[in-house]
Each structure stands twice: as C-alpha cells, then as structure tokens.
Coordinates of C-alpha atoms in Angstrom, one line a residue:
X1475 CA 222.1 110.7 85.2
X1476 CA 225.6 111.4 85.7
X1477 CA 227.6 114.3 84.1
X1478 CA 230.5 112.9 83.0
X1479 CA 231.3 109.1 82.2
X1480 CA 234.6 107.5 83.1
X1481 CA 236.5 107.5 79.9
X1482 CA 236.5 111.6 80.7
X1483 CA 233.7 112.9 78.1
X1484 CA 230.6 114.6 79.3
X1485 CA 226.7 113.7 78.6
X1486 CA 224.9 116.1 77.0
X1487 CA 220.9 115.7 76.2
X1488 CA 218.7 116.3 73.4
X1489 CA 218.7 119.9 73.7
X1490 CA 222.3 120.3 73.4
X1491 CA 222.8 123.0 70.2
X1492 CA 224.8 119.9 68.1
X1493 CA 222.2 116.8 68.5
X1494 CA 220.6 117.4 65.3
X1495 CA 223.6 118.1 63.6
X1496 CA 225.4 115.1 64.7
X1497 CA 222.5 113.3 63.4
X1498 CA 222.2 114.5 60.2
X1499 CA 225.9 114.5 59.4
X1500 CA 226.6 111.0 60.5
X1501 CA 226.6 108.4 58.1
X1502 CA 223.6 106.3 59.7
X1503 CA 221.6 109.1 60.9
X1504 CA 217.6 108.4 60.6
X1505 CA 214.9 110.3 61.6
X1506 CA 214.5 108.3 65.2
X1507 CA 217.6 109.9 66.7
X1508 CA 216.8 113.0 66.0
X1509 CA 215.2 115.7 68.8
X1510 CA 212.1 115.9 67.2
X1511 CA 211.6 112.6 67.0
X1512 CA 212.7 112.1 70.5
X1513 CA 209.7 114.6 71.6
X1514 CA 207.4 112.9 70.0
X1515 CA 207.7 109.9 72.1
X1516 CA 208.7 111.7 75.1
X1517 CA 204.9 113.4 74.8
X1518 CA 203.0 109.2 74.4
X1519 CA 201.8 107.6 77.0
X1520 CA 203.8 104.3 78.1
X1521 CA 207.3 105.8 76.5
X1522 CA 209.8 106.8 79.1
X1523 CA 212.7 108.3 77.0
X1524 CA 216.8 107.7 78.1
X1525 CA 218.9 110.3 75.3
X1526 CA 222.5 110.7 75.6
X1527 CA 225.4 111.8 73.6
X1528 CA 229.2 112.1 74.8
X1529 CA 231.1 115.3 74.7
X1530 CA 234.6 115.4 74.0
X1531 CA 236.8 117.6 75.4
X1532 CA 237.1 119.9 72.3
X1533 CA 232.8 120.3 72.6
X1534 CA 232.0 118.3 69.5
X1535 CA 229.7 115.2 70.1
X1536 CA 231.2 111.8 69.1
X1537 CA 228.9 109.2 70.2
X1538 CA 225.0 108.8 70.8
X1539 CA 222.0 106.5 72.3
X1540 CA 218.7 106.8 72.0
X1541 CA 216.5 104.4 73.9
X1542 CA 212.8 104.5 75.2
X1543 CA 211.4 102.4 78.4
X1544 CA 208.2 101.2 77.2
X1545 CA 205.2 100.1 78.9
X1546 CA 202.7 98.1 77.5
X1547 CA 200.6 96.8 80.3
X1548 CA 201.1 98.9 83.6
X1549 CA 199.0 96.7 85.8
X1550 CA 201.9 94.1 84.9
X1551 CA 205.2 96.2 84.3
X1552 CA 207.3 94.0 86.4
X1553 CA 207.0 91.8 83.9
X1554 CA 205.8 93.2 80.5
X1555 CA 208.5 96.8 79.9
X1556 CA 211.4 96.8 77.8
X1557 CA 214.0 99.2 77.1
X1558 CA 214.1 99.4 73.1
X1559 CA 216.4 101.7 71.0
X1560 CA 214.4 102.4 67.5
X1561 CA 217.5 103.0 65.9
X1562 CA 221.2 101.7 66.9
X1563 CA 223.8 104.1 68.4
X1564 CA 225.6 106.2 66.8
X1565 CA 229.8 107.2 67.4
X1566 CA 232.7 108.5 65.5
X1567 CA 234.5 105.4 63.9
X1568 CA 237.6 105.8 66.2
X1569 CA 239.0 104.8 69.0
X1570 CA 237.8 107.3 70.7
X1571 CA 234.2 107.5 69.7
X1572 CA 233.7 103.8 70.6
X1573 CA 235.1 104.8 73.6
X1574 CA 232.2 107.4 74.5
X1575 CA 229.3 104.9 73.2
X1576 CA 231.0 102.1 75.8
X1577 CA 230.3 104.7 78.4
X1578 CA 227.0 105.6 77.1
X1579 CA 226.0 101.9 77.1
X1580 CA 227.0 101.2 80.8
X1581 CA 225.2 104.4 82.1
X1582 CA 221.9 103.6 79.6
X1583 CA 222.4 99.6 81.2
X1584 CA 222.5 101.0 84.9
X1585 CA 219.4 103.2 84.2
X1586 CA 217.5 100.3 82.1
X1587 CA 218.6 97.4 84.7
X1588 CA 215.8 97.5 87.0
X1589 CA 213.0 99.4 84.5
X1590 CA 213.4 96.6 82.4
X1591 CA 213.2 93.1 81.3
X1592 CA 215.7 93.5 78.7
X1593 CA 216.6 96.2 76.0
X1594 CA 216.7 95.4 72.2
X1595 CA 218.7 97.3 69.8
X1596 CA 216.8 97.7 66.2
X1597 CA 219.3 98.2 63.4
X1598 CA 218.7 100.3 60.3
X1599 CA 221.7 100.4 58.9
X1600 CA 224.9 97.3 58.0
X1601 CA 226.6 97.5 61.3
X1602 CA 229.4 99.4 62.1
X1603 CA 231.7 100.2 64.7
X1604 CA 228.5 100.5 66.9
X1605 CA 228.4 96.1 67.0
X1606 CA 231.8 95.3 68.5
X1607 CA 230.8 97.8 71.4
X1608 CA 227.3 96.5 71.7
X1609 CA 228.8 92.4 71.8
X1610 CA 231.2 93.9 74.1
X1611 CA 228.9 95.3 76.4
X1612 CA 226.7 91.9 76.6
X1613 CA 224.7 92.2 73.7
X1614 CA 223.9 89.3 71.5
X1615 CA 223.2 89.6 68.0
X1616 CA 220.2 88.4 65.7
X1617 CA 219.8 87.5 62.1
X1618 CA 217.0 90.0 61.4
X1619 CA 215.3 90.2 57.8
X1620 CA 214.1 93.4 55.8
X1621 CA 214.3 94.8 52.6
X1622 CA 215.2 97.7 50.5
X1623 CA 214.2 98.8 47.4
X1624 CA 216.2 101.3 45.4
X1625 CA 214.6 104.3 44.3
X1626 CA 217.0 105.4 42.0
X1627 CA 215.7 104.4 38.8
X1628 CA 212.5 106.1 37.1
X1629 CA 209.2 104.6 37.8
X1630 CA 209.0 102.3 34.5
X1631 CA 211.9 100.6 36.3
X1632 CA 210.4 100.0 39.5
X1633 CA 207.4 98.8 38.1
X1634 CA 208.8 96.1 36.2
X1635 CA 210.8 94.7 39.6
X1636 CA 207.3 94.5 41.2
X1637 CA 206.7 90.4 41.1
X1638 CA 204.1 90.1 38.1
X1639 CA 200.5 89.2 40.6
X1640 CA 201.2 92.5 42.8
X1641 CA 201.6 94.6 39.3
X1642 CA 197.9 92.8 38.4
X1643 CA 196.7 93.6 42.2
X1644 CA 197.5 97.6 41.6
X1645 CA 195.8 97.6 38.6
X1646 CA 192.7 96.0 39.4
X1647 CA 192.8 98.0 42.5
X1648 CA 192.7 101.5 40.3
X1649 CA 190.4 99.7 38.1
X1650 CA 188.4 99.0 40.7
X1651 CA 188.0 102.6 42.0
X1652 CA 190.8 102.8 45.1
X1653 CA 191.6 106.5 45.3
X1654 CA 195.3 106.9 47.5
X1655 CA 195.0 110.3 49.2
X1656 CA 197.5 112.6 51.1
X1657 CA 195.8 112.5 54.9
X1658 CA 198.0 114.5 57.1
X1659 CA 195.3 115.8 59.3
X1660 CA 194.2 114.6 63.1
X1661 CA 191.3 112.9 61.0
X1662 CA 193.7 111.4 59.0
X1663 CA 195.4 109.7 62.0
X1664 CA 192.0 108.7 63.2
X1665 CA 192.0 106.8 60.0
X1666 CA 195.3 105.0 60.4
X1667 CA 194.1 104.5 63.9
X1668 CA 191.4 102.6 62.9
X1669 CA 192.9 100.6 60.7
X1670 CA 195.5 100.0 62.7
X1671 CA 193.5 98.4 65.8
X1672 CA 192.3 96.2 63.1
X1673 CA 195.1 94.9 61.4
X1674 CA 197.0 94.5 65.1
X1675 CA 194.2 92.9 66.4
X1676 CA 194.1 89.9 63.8
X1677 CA 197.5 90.2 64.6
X1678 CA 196.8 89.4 68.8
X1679 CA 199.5 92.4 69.5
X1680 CA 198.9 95.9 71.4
X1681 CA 198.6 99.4 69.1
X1682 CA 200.9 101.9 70.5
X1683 CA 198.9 104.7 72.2
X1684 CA 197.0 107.0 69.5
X1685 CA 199.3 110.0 71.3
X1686 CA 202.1 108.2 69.3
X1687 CA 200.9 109.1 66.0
X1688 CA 199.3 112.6 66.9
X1689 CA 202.3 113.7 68.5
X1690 CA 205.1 112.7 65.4
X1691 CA 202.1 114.7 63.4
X1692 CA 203.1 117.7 65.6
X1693 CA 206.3 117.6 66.0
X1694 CA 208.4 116.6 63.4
X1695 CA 208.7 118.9 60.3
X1696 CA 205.5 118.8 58.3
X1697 CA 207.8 117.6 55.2
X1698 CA 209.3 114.5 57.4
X1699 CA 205.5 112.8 57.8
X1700 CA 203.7 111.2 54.9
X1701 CA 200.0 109.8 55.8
X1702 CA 198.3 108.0 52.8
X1703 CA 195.0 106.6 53.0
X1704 CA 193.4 104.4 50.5
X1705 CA 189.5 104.8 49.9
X1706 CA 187.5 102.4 48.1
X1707 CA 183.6 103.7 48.0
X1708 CA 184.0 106.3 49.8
X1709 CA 185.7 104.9 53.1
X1710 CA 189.1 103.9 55.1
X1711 CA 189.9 100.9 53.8
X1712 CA 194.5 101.1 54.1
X1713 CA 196.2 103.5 55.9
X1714 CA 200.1 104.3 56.3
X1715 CA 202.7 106.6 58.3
X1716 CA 206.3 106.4 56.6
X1717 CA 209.1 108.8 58.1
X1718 CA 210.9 110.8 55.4
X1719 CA 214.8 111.5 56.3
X1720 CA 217.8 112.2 54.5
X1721 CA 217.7 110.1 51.6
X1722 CA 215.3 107.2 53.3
X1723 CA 211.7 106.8 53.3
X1724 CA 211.0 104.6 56.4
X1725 CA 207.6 102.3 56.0
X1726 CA 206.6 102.8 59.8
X1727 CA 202.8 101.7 60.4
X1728 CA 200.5 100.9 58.3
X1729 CA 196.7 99.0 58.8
X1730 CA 194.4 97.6 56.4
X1731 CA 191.0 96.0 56.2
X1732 CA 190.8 92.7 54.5
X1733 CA 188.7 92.8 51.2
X1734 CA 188.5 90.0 48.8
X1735 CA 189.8 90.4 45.2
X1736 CA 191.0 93.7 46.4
X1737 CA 195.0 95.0 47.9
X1738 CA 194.5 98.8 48.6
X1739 CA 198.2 98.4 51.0
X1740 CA 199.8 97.3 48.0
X1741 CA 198.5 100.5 46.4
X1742 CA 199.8 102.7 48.9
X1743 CA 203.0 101.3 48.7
X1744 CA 203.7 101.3 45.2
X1745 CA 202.7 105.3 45.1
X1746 CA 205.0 105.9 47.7
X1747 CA 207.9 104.2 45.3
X1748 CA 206.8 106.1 43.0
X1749 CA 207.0 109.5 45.0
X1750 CA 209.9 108.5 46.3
X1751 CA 212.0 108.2 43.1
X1752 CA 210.5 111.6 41.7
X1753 CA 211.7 113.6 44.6
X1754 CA 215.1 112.1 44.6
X1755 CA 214.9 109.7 47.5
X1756 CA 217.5 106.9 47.0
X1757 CA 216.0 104.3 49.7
X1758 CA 212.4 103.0 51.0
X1759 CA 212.6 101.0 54.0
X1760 CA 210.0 98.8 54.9
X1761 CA 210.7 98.7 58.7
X1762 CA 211.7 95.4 59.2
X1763 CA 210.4 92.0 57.9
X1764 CA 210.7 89.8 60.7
X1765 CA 213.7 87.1 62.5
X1766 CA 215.3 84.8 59.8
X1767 CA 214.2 81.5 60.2
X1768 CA 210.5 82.2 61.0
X1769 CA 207.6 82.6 60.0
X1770 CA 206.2 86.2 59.6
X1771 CA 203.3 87.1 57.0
X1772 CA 204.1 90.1 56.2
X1773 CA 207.7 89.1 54.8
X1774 CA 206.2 87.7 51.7
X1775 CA 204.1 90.9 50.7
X1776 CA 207.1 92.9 51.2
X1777 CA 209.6 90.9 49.1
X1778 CA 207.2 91.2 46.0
X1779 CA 208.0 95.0 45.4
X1780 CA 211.4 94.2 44.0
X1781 CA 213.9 95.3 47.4
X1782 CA 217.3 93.4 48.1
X1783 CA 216.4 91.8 51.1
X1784 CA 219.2 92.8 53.8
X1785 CA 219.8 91.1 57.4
X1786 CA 221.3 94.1 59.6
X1787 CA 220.3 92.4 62.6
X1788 CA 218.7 93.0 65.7
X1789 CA 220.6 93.0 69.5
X1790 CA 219.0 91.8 73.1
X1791 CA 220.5 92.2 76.5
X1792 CA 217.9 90.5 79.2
X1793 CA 218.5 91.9 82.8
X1794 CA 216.6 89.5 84.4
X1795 CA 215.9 85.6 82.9
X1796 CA 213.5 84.8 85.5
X1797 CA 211.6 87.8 84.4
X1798 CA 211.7 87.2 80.9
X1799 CA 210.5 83.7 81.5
X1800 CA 207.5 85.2 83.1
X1801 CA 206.7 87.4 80.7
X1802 CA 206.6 85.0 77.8
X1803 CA 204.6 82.7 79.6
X1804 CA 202.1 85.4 80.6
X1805 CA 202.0 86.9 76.9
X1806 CA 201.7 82.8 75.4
X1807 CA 198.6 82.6 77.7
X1808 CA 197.2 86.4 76.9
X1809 CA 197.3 85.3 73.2
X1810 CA 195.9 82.0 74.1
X1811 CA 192.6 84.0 76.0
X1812 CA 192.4 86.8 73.5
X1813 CA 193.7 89.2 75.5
X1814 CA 195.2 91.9 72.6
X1815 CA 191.6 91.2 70.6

C-alpha cells in the first residue's frame, strides 16, 4: 500500500492514535469502522482486511474506508471472493475530504481488482457526501430496504407500534415458559452458533466462520456486545448478536429453531427494544431487510415491530463480468445440489 495518494494526503492505518476518534466523532460512525471491530475480523478465517484513512497535511484524519476481502469457498476463490465494506466510508463534508476518500477508493479498487469479483458497499446511514464519490468512482447504486425503530419513547409506546399478532406471539411466548437470558460467554456463542447453522441452512447460505463471533466477543468492549438467548424447556431454542454503538443498537445475527405456535426471535427482539429505550439508545437497526423489489422473508417479521422502513441503499462495483457470471451460475447450481445444507 502506498504512503501517500495523489491529491497529497497520507494513509494512515488502524493503529494510527486518531482512528477511533474519527469514528466516534463523525456523524455516521458505527461500530464496524472502528479498530476493534476491524481486529475482530482481521483474527476470522476467510476475512482479509483493506483499512485506510487519509491524512491531511495539518495530521487530522478527513476521510476513511473500511473493506474486508472475503472468502467463502477457497477451493473456488477465483470465482466465489468479494471485497465488501460493512459500513460505507466515511470523509469530511468538503471539498477536501471527498478529495481524500476519491484517493482512498482508487488505491482500495487497485488492491481489490484482482482479489475480487466485485466489492459492495453496505450503507447504514442516508447517504452523504460519501455517494457522489462512490458513483464517481464506478459504483452503481441499489434501492436497499431496512428499517428503524425509534427508541425514544418509553416501553408502553413501543409496545403499542408492535402490529397486534406479534404483541399476541410475545405473550403466549412468556406464557408459554420462553425465558430470554444475557449469554455473553464462549458457551453462549456456541449457542448462537447452533442456531445459526440452522436457520442459514434452511436458508441454503454459508455461516461465517465461528472465529467471527468468538473473536467480536474478545475484542470489542464488553459493553458494545449483547448475546441473548431464548430457552424454552430448558434448551437453545433463538439466539442473537446485536452491536451496541453510539446511540444505535445494530441487529447483527441472529438463528432460531422453528417451533409451532411458538416465536422465541420475536421475544428477543422486543426485550432488546425494550433495553434499548431504558438505557437511552435512540435507534435499533435491524441490519438490513433485503433489495426492494424482492422477495426476502425476513422483511415481513421485521416490519411488524413498528420501525420506519428506510432505503439507504446498497453500492456494487464488479471487476470482472465474466467472473461474476461464473459465480452465479456456480452458486444457482450449489443451491440447486444442496451444497450450503
């Protein structure tokens, strides 16, 4: 990686004494830019990490990138890695930061180019000065659903914007005997693990490494990770990871078994509203609730809890068509064979 870009600022990495700061005092800051965070996937199997910020002259950081190379077969990483940026870049809104972040984007590009099939830029937050760079640089832009639900009102509140069946689903769950625990332990992750590969599995898509999970456990402040697990006699039955930061709690993964008459995940989820707007969050995230336009189960369950549903959007570069072509056909057909069961 080079030193310096050409518009005359200088790349620093995660270490640098500022990163965290410049991530916590920008406006769209989230828990995935930060160092810790960075670690964490840095330390996981199949996650090749690319962190950059720009220097400017007078030493203060104005822009920022983030973005992991990510392997998820490596008998067939010609054609199955992606570069993909969990959060989208940050920069000063100038002239000057946009600047920096064009220069980051062209050195992350030239590093990504022939790693990669393409890179996809996940947004969190309404776009900002961060899109006009990103279409500039060859990016195109997607109409990408999720939704947010505001924490600032009390709990009576919330309740009453959950749609009317998942209030009756929570209660018969408590009725029923589901007991939502605090599980921030290794055996807790072997919890979510489980459920995980179960959920994904219906789903026909690959489970990030275990490593993943263990690792955020490890390093990110213990007050930034909050594991609940839902028991129903006795065992695992819904699991979930959400990333606290700032004034955000971010829905990450979450698995569940399915259990007729019962919703344990829509348990979960309502006591981490409910947390949330006691300790003075304003915003939970649910992570993203799939393109606009199609289909995507989960988009249902996640409008019921009462969040404005927002479309930040989503932004691909491909490097290489032919290879993309490949690669869908090869995933179509490992769907097809059972390949991710």
């Amino acid at each position: 990686m080079n030193a310096a870009i050409d518009c005359g600022f200088r790349v620093v990495k995660p270490d640098h004494e500022d990163w965290d700061r410049y991530v916590r005092d920008h406006a769209n800051g989230t828990v995935f830019l930060t160092s810790a965070m960075i670690r964490a996937f840095e330390a996981t199997r199949g996650f090749s990490p690319y962190a950059v910020a720009a220097l400017g002259a007078e030493g203060r950081i104005c822009a920022m990138l983030v973005s992991y190379h990510v392997k998820t077969l490596e008998l067939a990483a010609p054609i199955s890695s992606r570069a993909v940026q969990f959060a989208e870049p940050l920069c000063d809104p100038d002239p000057k930061g946009s600047g920096a972040l064009t220069g980051l984007i062209h050195l992350h590009d030239k590093h990504m180019r022939n790693r990669s099939l393409l890179c996809e830029v996940r947004s969190i937050y309404e776009p900002g000065d961060e899109k006009e760079v990103l279409l500039s640089a060859g990016y195109e832009f997607h109409d990408y659903v999720n939704y947010l639900v505001d924490l600032q009102s009390d709990a009576d509140v919330l309740w009453k914007n959950l749609q009317k069946k998942l209030r009756q689903q929570v209660r018969a769950a408590a009725r029923k005997g589901v007991e939502v625990r605090d599980d921030n332990t290794l055996e807790g992750i072997d919890r979510l693990y489980n459920l995980l590969q179960e959920t994904y599995s219906r789903a026909q898509i690959p489970v990030p490494d275990k490593s993943l999970f263990v690792n955020t456990l490890e390093q990110l402040p213990q007050e930034w990770v909050r594991l609940r697990t839902a028991f129903f006699d006795g065992k695992p039955v819904a699991s979930i990871m959400s990333l606290t930061y700032g004034d955000r709690i971010f829905s990450w993964y979450g698995g569940t078994l399915r259990l007729g008459g019962l919703s344990p995940f829509a348990s979960i989820v309502w006591e981490d509203l409910e947390w949330g707007s006691r300790n003075g969050y304003k915003y939970y995230d649910f992570g993203g609730a799939g393109w606009a336009g199609q289909d995507y189960g989960p988009r249902g369950f996640k409008a019921r809890f009462g969040g404005e549903e927002v479309r930040f959007g989503r932004y691909t570069k491909t490097y290489s068509k032919m290879r993309r072509r490949l690669a869908e056909l090869g995933f179509s057909v490992s769907r097809r064979i059972g390949i991710w069961s």
